[in-house]
Coordinates of C-alpha atoms and ligand atoms in Angstrom, one line a residue:
X10 CA 25.6 55.5 0.1
X11 CA 24.4 54.6 -3.4
X12 CA 22.5 51.3 -4.1
X13 CA 25.5 50.1 -5.9
X14 CA 27.7 50.6 -2.9
X15 CA 25.4 49.1 -0.6
X16 CA 25.1 46.0 -2.8
X17 CA 28.8 45.7 -3.1
X18 CA 29.2 46.0 0.6
X19 CA 26.5 43.3 1.4
X20 CA 28.3 40.9 -1.2
X21 CA 31.5 41.6 0.7
X22 CA 30.0 40.8 4.0
X23 CA 29.2 37.2 2.8
X24 CA 31.8 35.0 4.5
X25 CA 33.8 32.5 2.6
X26 CA 32.6 28.9 2.4
X27 CA 35.6 27.8 4.5
X28 CA 34.9 30.4 7.1
X29 CA 31.2 29.5 7.2
X30 CA 32.1 25.8 7.7
X31 CA 33.8 26.9 11.0
X32 CA 30.6 28.7 12.3
X33 CA 29.2 26.5 15.1
X34 CA 25.7 26.7 13.8
X35 CA 26.8 25.4 10.4
X36 CA 29.6 23.1 11.7
X37 CA 26.9 20.9 13.5
X38 CA 25.3 20.0 10.2
X39 CA 28.5 17.7 9.7
X40 CA 26.9 15.4 12.3
X41 CA 24.4 14.4 9.6
X42 CA 26.5 14.7 6.5
X43 CA 30.1 14.8 5.3
X44 CA 31.9 18.3 4.7
X45 CA 31.9 17.8 0.9
X46 CA 28.2 17.6 0.7
X47 CA 27.8 20.5 3.3
X48 CA 30.1 22.5 1.1
X49 CA 28.0 21.9 -1.9
X50 CA 24.8 23.0 -0.2
X51 CA 26.5 26.1 1.2
X52 CA 27.8 27.0 -2.4
X53 CA 24.4 26.7 -3.7
X54 CA 22.8 28.9 -0.9
X55 CA 25.6 31.6 -1.3
X56 CA 24.9 31.7 -5.1
X57 CA 21.3 32.2 -4.6
X58 CA 21.9 34.8 -1.9
X59 CA 24.3 36.8 -4.0
X60 CA 21.7 36.8 -6.8
X61 CA 19.0 38.2 -4.4
X62 CA 21.3 40.9 -3.2
X63 CA 22.4 41.8 -6.7
X64 CA 18.8 42.0 -7.8
X65 CA 17.6 43.9 -4.8
X66 CA 15.6 41.1 -3.2
X67 CA 17.7 40.9 -0.1
X68 CA 18.9 44.1 1.4
X69 CA 19.1 43.7 5.2
X70 CA 21.9 44.8 7.5
X71 CA 25.1 43.0 6.7
X72 CA 25.3 41.6 10.3
X73 CA 22.2 39.5 9.8
X74 CA 23.8 37.7 6.8
X75 CA 25.2 34.8 8.7
X76 CA 21.9 34.1 10.4
X77 CA 20.2 34.3 7.1
X78 CA 22.6 31.7 5.6
X79 CA 22.0 29.5 8.6
X80 CA 18.3 29.8 8.1
X81 CA 18.5 29.1 4.4
X82 CA 20.7 26.3 4.9
X83 CA 18.5 24.6 7.4
X84 CA 15.4 24.9 5.1
X85 CA 17.5 23.7 2.1
X86 CA 18.7 20.8 3.9
X87 CA 15.4 19.9 5.2
X88 CA 14.0 20.0 1.7
X89 CA 16.7 18.1 -0.2
X90 CA 17.4 15.5 2.5
X91 CA 13.6 14.7 2.8
X92 CA 13.1 11.2 1.7
X93 CA 11.0 10.4 -1.5
X94 CA 8.9 7.6 0.2
X95 CA 7.3 8.9 3.2
X96 CA 4.8 7.8 5.8
X97 CA 1.5 9.6 5.8
X98 CA -1.8 9.8 7.5
X99 CA -4.8 8.4 5.6
X100 CA -7.9 10.2 6.6
X101 CA -9.7 9.1 3.4
X102 CA -11.5 6.1 5.1
X103 CA -10.3 3.9 2.0
X104 CA -8.7 1.1 4.3
X105 CA -6.8 -0.7 1.3
X106 CA -5.7 2.2 -0.7
X107 CA -3.4 1.0 -3.4
X108 CA -1.9 4.3 -3.9
X109 CA -1.1 4.6 -0.4
X110 CA 0.7 1.4 0.0
X111 CA -2.3 -0.9 0.8
X112 CA -2.2 -2.6 4.2
X113 CA -0.3 -1.0 7.0
X114 CA 1.4 -3.9 9.0
X115 CA 0.5 -5.4 12.4
X116 CA 3.0 -4.5 15.1
X117 CA 4.3 -8.1 15.3
X118 CA 4.8 -8.1 11.5
X119 CA 6.9 -5.0 11.7
X120 CA 8.9 -6.4 14.6
X121 CA 9.5 -9.6 12.7
X122 CA 10.7 -7.6 9.7
X123 CA 13.0 -5.3 11.8
X124 CA 14.5 -8.4 13.4
X125 CA 15.5 -10.2 10.3
X126 CA 16.6 -6.9 8.6
X127 CA 19.0 -6.1 11.3
X128 CA 20.5 -9.7 11.5
X129 CA 21.4 -12.6 9.5
X130 CA 18.5 -15.1 9.1
X131 CA 17.9 -18.7 8.1
X132 CA 16.3 -17.6 4.9
X133 CA 17.7 -20.4 2.9
X134 CA 19.4 -22.5 5.7
X135 CA 17.9 -25.6 7.2
X136 CA 19.1 -25.3 10.9
X137 CA 18.2 -28.9 12.0
X138 CA 20.2 -30.5 9.1
X139 CA 22.8 -27.7 9.1
X140 CA 22.9 -27.2 5.4
X141 CA 21.2 -25.3 2.6
X142 CA 17.5 -25.0 2.9
X143 CA 14.5 -23.5 1.0
X144 CA 13.2 -19.9 1.4
X145 CA 9.7 -20.9 0.6
X146 CA 9.2 -23.2 3.6
X147 CA 8.8 -20.3 6.1
X148 CA 5.2 -19.3 5.2
X149 CA 4.1 -22.6 3.7
X150 CA 3.4 -24.4 7.0
X151 CA 1.1 -21.7 8.4
X152 CA -0.7 -21.5 5.2
X153 CA -1.2 -25.4 5.4
X154 CA -2.3 -25.1 9.0
X155 CA -4.7 -22.2 8.3
X156 CA -6.1 -23.5 5.2
X157 CA -5.8 -27.2 5.0
X158 CA -4.2 -27.1 1.6
X159 CA -1.5 -29.5 0.4
X160 CA 1.0 -26.9 -0.4
X161 CA 1.7 -23.2 -0.6
X162 CA 4.1 -20.8 -2.4
X163 CA 4.9 -17.2 -2.0
X164 CA 6.0 -14.7 -4.6
X165 CA 6.4 -10.9 -4.9
X166 CA 2.7 -10.1 -5.7
X167 CA -0.4 -11.6 -7.0
X168 CA 0.3 -10.5 -10.5
X169 CA 3.5 -12.5 -10.4
X170 CA 1.6 -15.4 -9.1
X171 CA -0.8 -15.3 -12.0
X172 CA 2.0 -15.1 -14.5
X173 CA 3.9 -17.9 -12.9
X174 CA 0.9 -20.2 -12.7
X175 CA -0.3 -19.5 -16.3
X176 CA 3.3 -20.0 -17.6
X177 CA 3.9 -23.2 -15.6
X178 CA 0.7 -24.9 -16.3
X179 CA -0.3 -23.7 -19.8
X180 CA 2.5 -22.3 -21.8
X181 CA 1.8 -23.1 -25.5
X182 CA -1.6 -24.4 -24.6
X183 CA -5.1 -22.9 -24.1
X184 CA -6.7 -21.4 -20.9
X185 CA -10.4 -21.2 -20.9
X186 CA -11.7 -18.1 -19.2
X187 CA -15.1 -16.3 -19.2
X188 CA -15.5 -13.0 -21.0
X189 CA -16.9 -11.7 -18.0
X190 CA -13.6 -12.2 -16.1
X191 CA -11.1 -10.7 -18.6
X192 CA -10.5 -7.9 -15.9
X193 CA -8.0 -5.1 -15.6
X194 CA -7.1 -4.8 -11.9
X195 CA -5.5 -1.4 -12.2
X196 CA -1.9 -0.4 -12.8
X197 CA -2.3 -2.1 -16.2
X198 CA -2.7 -5.5 -14.9
X199 CA -4.9 -7.1 -17.6
X200 CA -5.6 -10.7 -17.8
X201 CA -5.4 -10.9 -21.5
X202 CA -2.0 -9.2 -21.4
X203 CA -0.6 -11.4 -18.7
X204 CA -1.9 -14.4 -20.5
X205 CA -0.1 -13.4 -23.7
X206 CA 3.2 -12.8 -21.7
X207 CA 2.8 -16.2 -20.1
X208 CA 3.0 -17.8 -23.5
X209 CA -0.6 -19.3 -22.8
X210 CA -3.3 -18.8 -25.3
X211 CA -6.4 -17.2 -24.1
X212 CA -9.7 -19.1 -25.0
X213 CA -12.5 -16.7 -24.0
X214 CA -16.0 -18.1 -23.7
X215 CA -19.5 -16.9 -23.1
X216 CA -20.3 -13.2 -22.9
X217 CA -19.6 -10.4 -20.6
X218 CA -22.8 -11.0 -18.4
X219 CA -23.5 -14.7 -19.1
X220 CA -21.3 -17.8 -19.3
X221 CA -22.6 -21.3 -19.0
X222 CA -20.8 -24.4 -18.1
X223 CA -21.6 -25.7 -21.7
X224 CA -19.5 -22.8 -22.9
X225 CA -16.6 -24.0 -21.2
X226 CA -17.2 -27.5 -22.2
X227 CA -17.6 -26.7 -25.9
X228 CA -14.3 -24.9 -25.8
X229 CA -12.3 -27.8 -24.3
X230 CA -9.9 -29.5 -26.9
X231 CA -6.7 -31.3 -26.8
X232 CA -4.8 -28.2 -26.5
X233 CA -6.6 -27.1 -23.3
X234 CA -4.3 -27.0 -20.1
X235 CA -6.4 -25.0 -17.7
X236 CA -9.8 -23.6 -16.6
X237 CA -9.4 -20.2 -15.0
X238 CA -11.7 -18.2 -12.9
X239 CA -10.8 -14.7 -12.0
X240 CA -12.5 -13.1 -9.2
X241 CA -14.2 -9.8 -10.3
X242 CA -12.6 -7.8 -7.6
X243 CA -13.0 -4.2 -8.6
X244 CA -16.4 -4.3 -10.5
X245 CA -19.7 -6.0 -10.6
X246 CA -21.8 -7.2 -13.4
X247 CA -25.4 -7.1 -12.3
X248 CA -28.9 -7.7 -13.7
X249 CA -29.1 -10.5 -16.4
X250 CA -26.1 -12.4 -15.3
X251 CA -24.9 -16.1 -15.3
X252 CA -21.8 -17.8 -14.0
X253 CA -21.4 -21.6 -13.3
X254 CA -20.7 -22.1 -9.5
X255 CA -17.1 -22.8 -8.9
X256 CA -17.7 -26.4 -7.8
X257 CA -19.4 -27.1 -11.1
X258 CA -16.4 -25.8 -13.0
X259 CA -14.1 -27.9 -10.8
X260 CA -16.3 -31.0 -11.6
X261 CA -16.1 -30.2 -15.4
X262 CA -12.4 -29.9 -15.2
X263 CA -12.0 -33.2 -13.4
X264 CA -14.1 -34.9 -16.0
X265 CA -11.5 -33.9 -18.7
X266 CA -8.4 -34.1 -16.5
X267 CA -7.9 -30.2 -16.4
X268 CA -6.9 -28.3 -13.3
X269 CA -9.2 -25.4 -12.2
X270 CA -7.3 -22.3 -11.1
X271 CA -8.9 -19.5 -9.1
X272 CA -7.2 -16.0 -9.1
X273 CA -8.9 -14.5 -6.1
X274 CA -7.0 -11.4 -5.5
X275 CA -8.4 -10.5 -2.1
X276 CA -6.9 -13.0 0.2
X277 CA -9.9 -12.9 2.7
X278 CA -9.5 -15.5 5.4
X279 CA -12.3 -14.4 7.8
X280 CA -16.0 -13.8 7.5
X281 CA -16.3 -10.1 6.7
X282 CA -20.0 -10.1 6.0
X283 CA -20.9 -8.8 9.5
X284 CA -18.8 -5.7 8.8
X285 CA -20.9 -4.8 5.8
X286 CA -18.7 -6.4 3.1
X287 CA -20.8 -8.9 1.3
X288 CA -19.9 -11.3 -1.6
X289 CA -16.2 -11.4 -0.6
X290 CA -15.1 -15.1 -1.0
X291 CA -12.8 -16.5 1.4
X292 CA -9.7 -18.5 0.3
X293 CA -11.1 -21.5 2.2
X294 CA -14.4 -21.3 0.2
X295 CA -12.5 -21.5 -3.1
X296 CA -10.3 -24.5 -1.7
X297 CA -13.5 -26.3 -0.5
X298 CA -15.0 -26.0 -3.9
X299 CA -12.1 -28.0 -5.0
X300 CA -9.9 -25.7 -7.2
X301 CA -6.5 -27.1 -7.8
X302 CA -4.8 -23.8 -7.2
X303 CA -6.0 -20.5 -5.8
X304 CA -3.8 -17.3 -5.8
X305 CA -4.3 -14.1 -3.7
X306 CA -2.5 -10.9 -2.6
X307 CA -0.7 -10.6 0.7
X308 CA -1.6 -6.8 1.2
X309 CA -5.1 -6.7 0.4
X310 CA -7.8 -8.1 2.9
X311 CA -5.1 -10.4 4.4
X312 CA -3.5 -7.4 5.8
X313 CA 0.1 -8.2 5.3
X314 CA 3.0 -7.2 3.1
X315 CA 3.1 -7.0 -0.7
X316 CA 3.0 -10.6 -1.8
X317 CA 1.3 -13.2 -3.9
X318 CA 0.4 -16.4 -2.4
X319 CA -0.4 -19.5 -4.3
X320 CA -2.0 -22.4 -2.5
X321 CA -3.3 -25.9 -3.7
X322 CA -2.3 -29.3 -4.8
X323 CA 1.2 -30.3 -4.0
X324 CA 2.1 -31.6 -7.5
X325 CA 1.2 -28.3 -9.2
X326 CA 2.8 -26.2 -6.5
X327 CA 6.0 -28.2 -7.0
X328 CA 5.8 -27.6 -10.7
X329 CA 5.6 -23.9 -10.1
X330 CA 8.5 -24.1 -7.7
X331 CA 10.6 -25.5 -10.4
X332 CA 9.9 -23.0 -13.1
X333 CA 13.1 -21.0 -13.8
X334 CA 10.6 -17.8 -13.7
X335 CA 10.4 -18.4 -9.9
X336 CA 13.8 -17.0 -9.4
X337 CA 12.6 -13.7 -10.9
X338 CA 9.6 -13.4 -8.5
X339 CA 10.9 -14.8 -5.3
X340 CA 10.2 -12.6 -2.3
X341 CA 13.0 -11.2 0.1
X342 CA 13.5 -12.1 3.7
X343 CA 11.7 -8.8 4.9
X344 CA 8.4 -9.8 3.0
X345 CA 8.6 -13.5 4.3
X346 CA 9.0 -12.2 7.8
X347 CA 6.1 -9.9 7.7
X348 CA 3.8 -12.3 6.0
X349 CA 4.8 -15.2 8.2
X350 CA 4.1 -13.0 11.3
X351 CA 0.8 -11.9 9.8
X352 CA -0.2 -15.5 9.2
X353 CA 0.8 -16.4 12.8
X354 CA -1.7 -13.7 14.1
X355 CA -4.5 -15.7 12.0
X356 CA -3.2 -18.9 13.5
X357 CA -3.5 -17.6 17.1
X358 CA -6.9 -16.2 16.5
X359 CA -5.7 -12.6 17.0
X360 CA -6.0 -11.3 13.3
X361 CA -9.2 -9.4 13.9
X362 CA -7.7 -7.2 16.6
X363 CA -4.1 -7.1 15.6
X364 CA -4.1 -7.0 11.9
X365 CA -4.8 -3.2 11.1
X366 CA -6.9 -3.8 8.0
X367 CA -9.2 -6.0 9.8
X368 CA -9.3 -4.1 13.1
X369 CA -10.1 -0.8 10.9
X370 CA -12.8 -2.6 8.9
X371 CA -14.5 -4.0 12.1
X372 CA -14.3 -0.9 14.1
X373 CA -18.0 -0.1 15.1
X374 CA -19.6 3.1 14.1
X375 CA -20.2 3.8 17.8
X376 CA -16.7 3.9 18.8
X377 CA -15.8 6.0 15.6
X378 CA -18.5 8.5 16.8
X379 CA -16.9 8.7 20.2
X380 CA -13.6 9.3 18.7
X381 CA -14.8 11.8 16.4
X382 CA -16.6 13.7 19.1
X383 CA -13.5 13.7 21.2
X384 CA -11.5 15.0 18.2
X385 CA -13.9 17.8 17.6
X386 CA -14.0 18.9 21.3
X387 CA -10.0 19.1 21.2
X388 CA -10.3 20.7 17.9
X389 CA -12.6 23.4 19.2
X390 CA -10.0 24.2 21.9
X391 CA -7.1 24.2 19.7
X392 CA -8.4 25.9 16.7
X393 CA -11.4 27.9 17.8
X394 CA -11.7 29.6 14.5
X395 CA -12.4 26.3 12.6
X396 CA -15.9 24.7 12.6
X397 CA -16.1 20.9 12.9
X398 CA -19.1 18.9 12.6
X399 CA -20.1 15.2 12.4
X400 CA -21.9 13.7 9.4
X401 CA -22.9 10.2 8.5
X402 CA -20.9 8.6 5.7
X403 CA -19.2 5.4 4.4
X404 CA -15.7 4.0 4.5
X405 CA -14.5 2.1 1.6
X406 CA -12.6 -1.3 1.9
X407 CA -10.8 -0.8 -1.4
X408 CA -8.1 -3.0 -2.8
X409 CA -10.1 -4.9 -5.1
X410 CA -12.7 -5.7 -2.3
X411 CA -16.3 -5.8 -3.4
X412 CA -16.6 -2.4 -5.2
X413 CA -20.2 -1.7 -3.9
X414 CA -19.1 -2.4 -0.2
X415 CA -19.7 0.6 2.1
X416 CA -19.0 0.4 5.6
X417 CA -21.0 2.8 7.6
X418 CA -18.8 5.4 9.4
X419 CA -18.9 8.9 10.9
X420 CA -17.3 11.7 9.0
X421 CA -15.8 14.9 10.5
X422 CA -16.6 17.8 8.1
X423 CA -14.3 20.8 8.5
X424 CA -14.8 24.4 7.5
X425 CA -11.7 26.6 7.7
X426 CA -12.9 30.3 7.3
X427 CA -11.5 32.0 4.3
X428 CA -10.0 28.6 3.0
X429 CA -11.7 26.9 0.3
X430 CA -12.0 23.2 0.6
X431 CA -9.3 22.6 -2.1
X432 CA -7.0 24.7 -0.2
X433 CA -7.5 23.1 3.0
X434 CA -7.0 19.7 1.4
X435 CA -3.8 21.1 -0.2
X436 CA -2.4 22.3 3.1
X437 CA -3.1 19.0 4.8
X438 CA -1.2 17.4 2.1
X439 CA 1.8 19.7 2.5
X440 CA 2.0 19.0 6.2
X441 CA 4.7 16.9 7.6
X442 CA 3.7 14.1 7.8
X443 CA 1.3 14.6 5.0
X444 CA -2.4 14.1 5.7
X445 CA -4.9 12.9 3.1
X446 CA -8.5 13.8 3.3
X447 CA -11.5 13.5 1.1
X448 CA -13.6 16.5 -0.3
X449 CA -17.3 15.8 -0.2
X450 CA -20.0 18.5 -1.1
X451 CA -17.2 21.0 -1.2
X452 CA -16.1 20.3 2.3
X453 CA -12.9 18.6 3.5
X454 CA -14.1 15.5 5.4
X455 CA -12.0 13.2 7.6
X456 CA -12.7 9.5 8.3
X457 CA -11.1 8.3 11.5
X458 CA -11.5 4.7 10.5
X459 CA -8.2 4.7 8.8
X460 CA -6.5 7.1 11.3
X461 CA -4.5 5.8 14.1
X462 CA -5.5 7.3 17.5
X463 CA -1.9 8.6 17.9
X464 CA -2.2 10.5 14.6
X465 CA -5.3 12.6 15.6
X466 CA -3.0 15.3 17.3
X467 CA -0.9 15.7 14.2
X468 CA -4.2 16.4 12.2
X469 CA -5.3 19.0 14.9
X470 CA -1.8 20.7 14.7
X471 CA -2.1 20.9 10.9
X472 CA -5.5 22.6 11.3
X473 CA -4.1 24.9 14.1
X474 CA -1.6 26.0 11.7
X475 CA -4.2 27.3 9.2
X476 CA -5.5 30.8 10.1
Ligands
PLP508 C1 -5.4 -7.3 -7.0 C2 -5.5 -8.6 -7.9 C3 -4.6 -8.9 -8.5 C4 -3.1 -8.4 -8.5 O1 -2.6 -8.5 -7.2 P1 -1.2 -7.7 -6.8 O2 -0.9 -8.3 -5.5 O3 -1.6 -6.3 -6.7 O4 -0.3 -8.0 -7.7 C5 -4.6 -10.1 -9.3 N1 -5.8 -10.7 -9.5 C6 -7.1 -10.3 -8.9 C7 -8.2 -10.9 -9.1 C8 -6.8 -9.2 -8.0 O5 -7.9 -8.7 -7.3

């Protein structure tokens, strides 16, 4: 038989779409999608298969054509139905990784979210009065309990908190801020840009490394509305530096009748210095210094969902609430449920063990070494061709937390024979679920600090598949 005849015969062996839809192995895909969608997938696959046959890339016996179609259909469906946003395993040791969705939530926060997601909720309904209520009460009482502040407000993220605060308190007026604090947080959040969008006028004082109280005082005029301090989250200015303490700035503000607003970013509520993270101010410290308002993220050191929290004086928070912009930055019920559950964990004193960001950061290096040893023992059994060994290293808190903070850890360095480090890294990333690792000194290294114990097996399986 000539090649052409063979090709024609193979093409004729391809069943019609309708006939294929009655094949049990194909019909069962209708459990997960409607027939129209399945028909579309089949057409595409048959088109590709015809092309492969015509161009000589597929020339197996005709009776294997249906199994081939089923196999191609399964792969195609798995690929195109894969969600875009997927969970992954973070073995980088960067605890609050903005690109990886920052804080994984506490179990109770997840449950609270699922509960209100599945059902109706009293989001804006006052159950005792039987009438319309306010969505911003749900987290406020926990924040007041925890921080001793007068009032609190939750918005979608801390950038929104800054925008709302500047717009409410200083639109058309001046805001005084040190040149050393005109920060870019990443993702193009720059204080001068946000300031411009808020309608407030930036009045920068001092120099990058030194700003004195007198610099602020000299800039105060009848147009001044606010003294702003921005926490230098993701960088440090060291050496010949000067910055007035927060309480002095507060005192200066009081002298001139100006509120002092501290954009903290981090949202740290507990003492983290024992874990190797120094100079991370707590929200309580900021409030104790007397600031009128303070803002922070929900998903950085606080360990909750993406949110921006503003706490402080009742009169000012009420003004923020009444700003029409509030409607554009209000959080949804899922965020509020997760944030409230996270705050309740702080309230009951269980945050350090139950909030993943905190429990990961406080995980002692000895415990990590034990886990790493066990991981390596299992690794040597499952993938004898791969070399694993321990090496000292550092985890990174991340998320705008003190940039020089390094938390001592134990790393697992991995050598896969005949795979260069970037190929190993790439294979881990292509795994399902994807696994993200670091490369250090031309080796893939894993930091179990950010890996859940129940994810270790998945990582080992990914290595076992490399040979
Ligand atoms: C991270 C950060 C922000 C922005 O917070 P998001 O929640 O990411 O919007 C604002 N200010 C400071 C000081 C920060 O560290």
